[in-house]
Amino acid sequence: MDIFWFLTFAVLLAGYFALEGFDIGLGVLLPVLGRSPADRDRLVGAMAPFVLANEVWLVALAGVLFGAFPVLEGQALSRLYPLVVALLLAWIVRDAGLWFRRRADGAAWRLAWDGALWAGSAGLALAWGAILVAVARGLPASPLDVPAVAGGVALLALLAWHGRTFAAWRLRSGPHGSGRALLLSACAAAAPAVLVMAAAAAHMLGNAAPDQTLTVLSVMVVPVAPILAGAQVWVWRTFSRGALPTFF
Amino acid sequence: MDVVGLARMQFAVTGSLHFLFVVLTLGLAPLVAIMHTRYAIGGNPLHERMTRFWGQIYVINYALGIVTGLVMEFQFGLSWSGLSHYAGDVFGAPLAMETLLAFFLESTFLGLWIFGWHRLPRGLHVACIWLVTLTAYASALFIMVANSFLQNPAGSAEEGGRLVLRDFGALFTNPTLVFALPHVLSAGLWAGGFVVMGASAYHLYRRTPEREFFTRSLRIGVLTAFVGSLFTVGFGYAQFGPVSDVQPDKFHGAVPGVALGLMIMIGQFVQFGVMFVLAPLLIRDLLARWRWLHPLLMIMTPLPFVAAIAGWIVREVGRQPWLVYGKLSVADALTPGLTRADITASFAGFAGVLGLLALVDYVLIARAVRRGPGRVALGAADLPVTAEPVPAHSL
Ligand code: HEM
């Protein structure tokens, strides 16, 4: 039972980077790929219908951490306090950029929230890189040092590449427009997280919640899992092709 | 203020901000779903315009519900790791279910609904907003189950210094849950009804060209508030019994006492007002025609929000000093080693950023109301994908 929930956790984490990774990467590249406001609208339009379905993987991850590995939840989050706070603030700023950029007129308004979208995306990538490095090193006392920054920058570059292959695929332009390239970059984006999970596996399995709790969770969640997966597939079937929606 | 005080303050501020937006989400979601259903069945363009206009208000409000919710989700582990250590095996389960069974689906279906205009077949599109509503209510259920467990740790037993789960069903029949949940959900309906009422009063007062639209909306708002207020007050009084059984001194402190008084005063007065004045004036649309009443309707709009925050203050301050009632104190649950600098920085960051965004969001909601149904972005025309080449290879 603990193995099942560990695998669920790992799949959610890998899925988060494979999916939300391209939203983050595209946000980072927004000033580069979208030089004009119209270009930026199209880039945001490409990712917009996926963001809500992608970012929620991390919320689910936090839920599984709390439900199935409660002791680790307290340990990991509190040891990584400044990084997790930075991650949350970056996430909030990124989301605010998305939700607000079209809610009022004027070039300055749009530019300001596009800036928030960019800064938040960059902050997310940097914070995640540092967090993965810290977890891989067994949660050191002061998680902000040179390897942490290096990890952040490396993840930023990786996700930016992933974001670019997504944009090329969705907007059908350039030589990188194929679905295969997107699949490849998705796997690459998830790879660091998978490695870190493999390193942390023994520690996590030793700290799972008791069987009684895990059974209750399984009984409640497993029957609904096909609906969760189906909803995600529905999003991809609906928004992979065709004109770009304009709400974000 | 010491570290515990700051951590409590951070939780209270972010939690209150979260609830201000969530309570409206809970109230508006079913209204938008009903409007959309009527449009899908009858095809009346007025219903489509209503769905998009009120749907846009709902969606703008939702943005802040999400970002404040993210902070809530992670805050237990950040500042209160003692809680996950002592009670995580029980308390974690409803929270995990909230994320997997409710919020995950809510967010996915909301994306489909927002961006699915011109794309999804009408029936499936309506199904999305109903699924959003259903999962939002499921979310409220699981969160209230978790909160009620903290009020009264049912279904669990202490073993080796930690709580273990004994009876999962008891979490759902917890006496601190059964009346509190409908009380909160009805408060949501009341808040949703009042926002629809207040915004409609604004347009009727300004004599904008959308007379029919807002006369009908006013009716929907007042009727929703009528139903919501009736149940809010009913389930509010019903809570006194179970609360005095499990937490006998709850309302004796100064803060919970004052907050309770405020909530009941608002609840009682406004409920009578809705029942005996506003609802009867719907006959022959008197309320829509009596323009001098409209400023009053606008001024009343925030009242359910004030009462709802007061309600949470009663419930949460009233159980101090306990985090898990009678078992784990708030001070003992604080993350060991959490420094003053840590918590001060995070509190300033969360309160500053979320407070600012909340203000922006309210301004945007007011702006969307003012612009009226003629200029709604939700469901607007799409952008062609190949308008101009994206400079992807210019990298
Ligand atoms: C006559 C009117 C009302 C009465 C008698 C009443 C009663 C109560 C009581 C006794 C509690 C505390 C429960 C506890 O500590 O466990 C409570 C909490 C609460 N109230 Fe009220 N209330 C009234 C009106 C309102 C109104 C108008 C709203 C908002 C529209 C509201 C929203 C809340 C909320 C959000 C809570 C916290 C969650 C809960 O315990 O349900 N109440 N109410």
CSV table of C-alpha atoms and ligand atoms in Angstrom, one decimal, chain B residues 19 180 183-184 187 190 232-233 236-237 239-240 243 250-251 260 263-264 267-268 304 307-308 311-312 314-315, ligand 1:
chain,number,residue,atom,x,y,z
B,19,PHE,CA,-12.9,32.7,2.5
B,180,ALA,CA,-21.8,24.0,10.2
B,183,HIS,CA,-24.6,27.0,7.5
B,184,VAL,CA,-21.6,27.8,5.4
B,187,ALA,CA,-24.1,31.7,3.7
B,190,TRP,CA,-26.7,34.5,0.5
B,232,THR,CA,-28.2,30.3,7.2
B,233,VAL,CA,-30.2,31.5,10.2
B,236,GLY,CA,-26.9,29.0,12.6
B,237,TYR,CA,-29.2,28.5,15.6
B,239,GLN,CA,-25.2,25.0,15.8
B,240,PHE,CA,-25.6,26.1,19.4
B,243,VAL,CA,-21.1,23.5,20.0
B,250,LYS,CA,-16.6,28.7,23.3
B,251,PHE,CA,-18.5,32.0,23.2
B,260,LEU,CA,-21.0,36.2,17.4
B,263,MET,CA,-22.9,37.9,13.0
B,264,ILE,CA,-26.3,37.3,14.6
B,267,GLY,CA,-28.1,37.7,10.1
B,268,GLN,CA,-31.3,38.5,11.9
B,304,PRO,CA,-23.0,38.7,4.3
B,307,ALA,CA,-20.9,38.2,8.8
B,308,ALA,CA,-19.1,35.2,7.3
B,311,GLY,CA,-18.4,33.6,11.9
B,312,TRP,CA,-15.0,32.2,11.2
B,314,VAL,CA,-16.1,32.9,16.4
B,315,ARG,CA,-15.4,29.4,15.4
C,1,HEM,C1,-29.1,34.6,13.2
C,1,HEM,C2,-28.0,34.4,12.5
C,1,HEM,C3,-26.8,33.5,12.8
C,1,HEM,C4,-26.6,32.6,13.8
C,1,HEM,C5,-27.5,32.3,15.0
C,1,HEM,C6,-25.3,32.0,13.6
C,1,HEM,C7,-24.7,31.1,14.4
C,1,HEM,C8,-23.4,30.7,14.2
C,1,HEM,C9,-22.6,29.9,15.2
C,1,HEM,C10,-23.2,29.5,16.6
C,1,HEM,C11,-21.4,29.7,14.7
C,1,HEM,C12,-20.2,29.1,15.4
C,1,HEM,C13,-20.1,27.6,15.3
C,1,HEM,C14,-18.9,27.1,16.0
C,1,HEM,O1,-18.2,27.9,16.7
C,1,HEM,O2,-18.6,26.0,15.8
C,1,HEM,C15,-21.4,30.3,13.4
C,1,HEM,C16,-20.3,30.2,12.5
C,1,HEM,C17,-20.3,30.8,11.2
C,1,HEM,N1,-21.3,31.6,10.7
C,1,HEM,FE1,-23.0,32.1,11.6
C,1,HEM,N2,-24.8,32.6,12.4
C,1,HEM,C18,-25.7,33.5,11.9
C,1,HEM,C19,-25.6,34.2,10.7
C,1,HEM,C20,-24.5,34.1,9.8
C,1,HEM,C21,-24.5,34.8,8.6
C,1,HEM,C22,-25.4,35.9,8.1
C,1,HEM,C23,-23.3,34.4,7.9
C,1,HEM,C24,-22.8,34.8,6.6
C,1,HEM,C25,-23.6,35.1,5.6
C,1,HEM,C26,-22.7,33.4,8.8
C,1,HEM,C27,-21.6,32.7,8.5
C,1,HEM,C28,-20.9,31.9,9.4
C,1,HEM,C29,-19.6,31.2,9.1
C,1,HEM,C30,-18.9,31.3,7.8
C,1,HEM,C31,-19.3,30.5,10.3
C,1,HEM,C32,-18.0,29.7,10.5
C,1,HEM,C33,-18.3,28.2,10.1
C,1,HEM,C34,-19.3,27.5,10.9
C,1,HEM,O3,-19.2,27.3,12.1
C,1,HEM,O4,-20.4,27.2,10.3
C,1,HEM,N3,-23.5,33.3,9.9
C,1,HEM,N4,-22.6,30.9,13.1
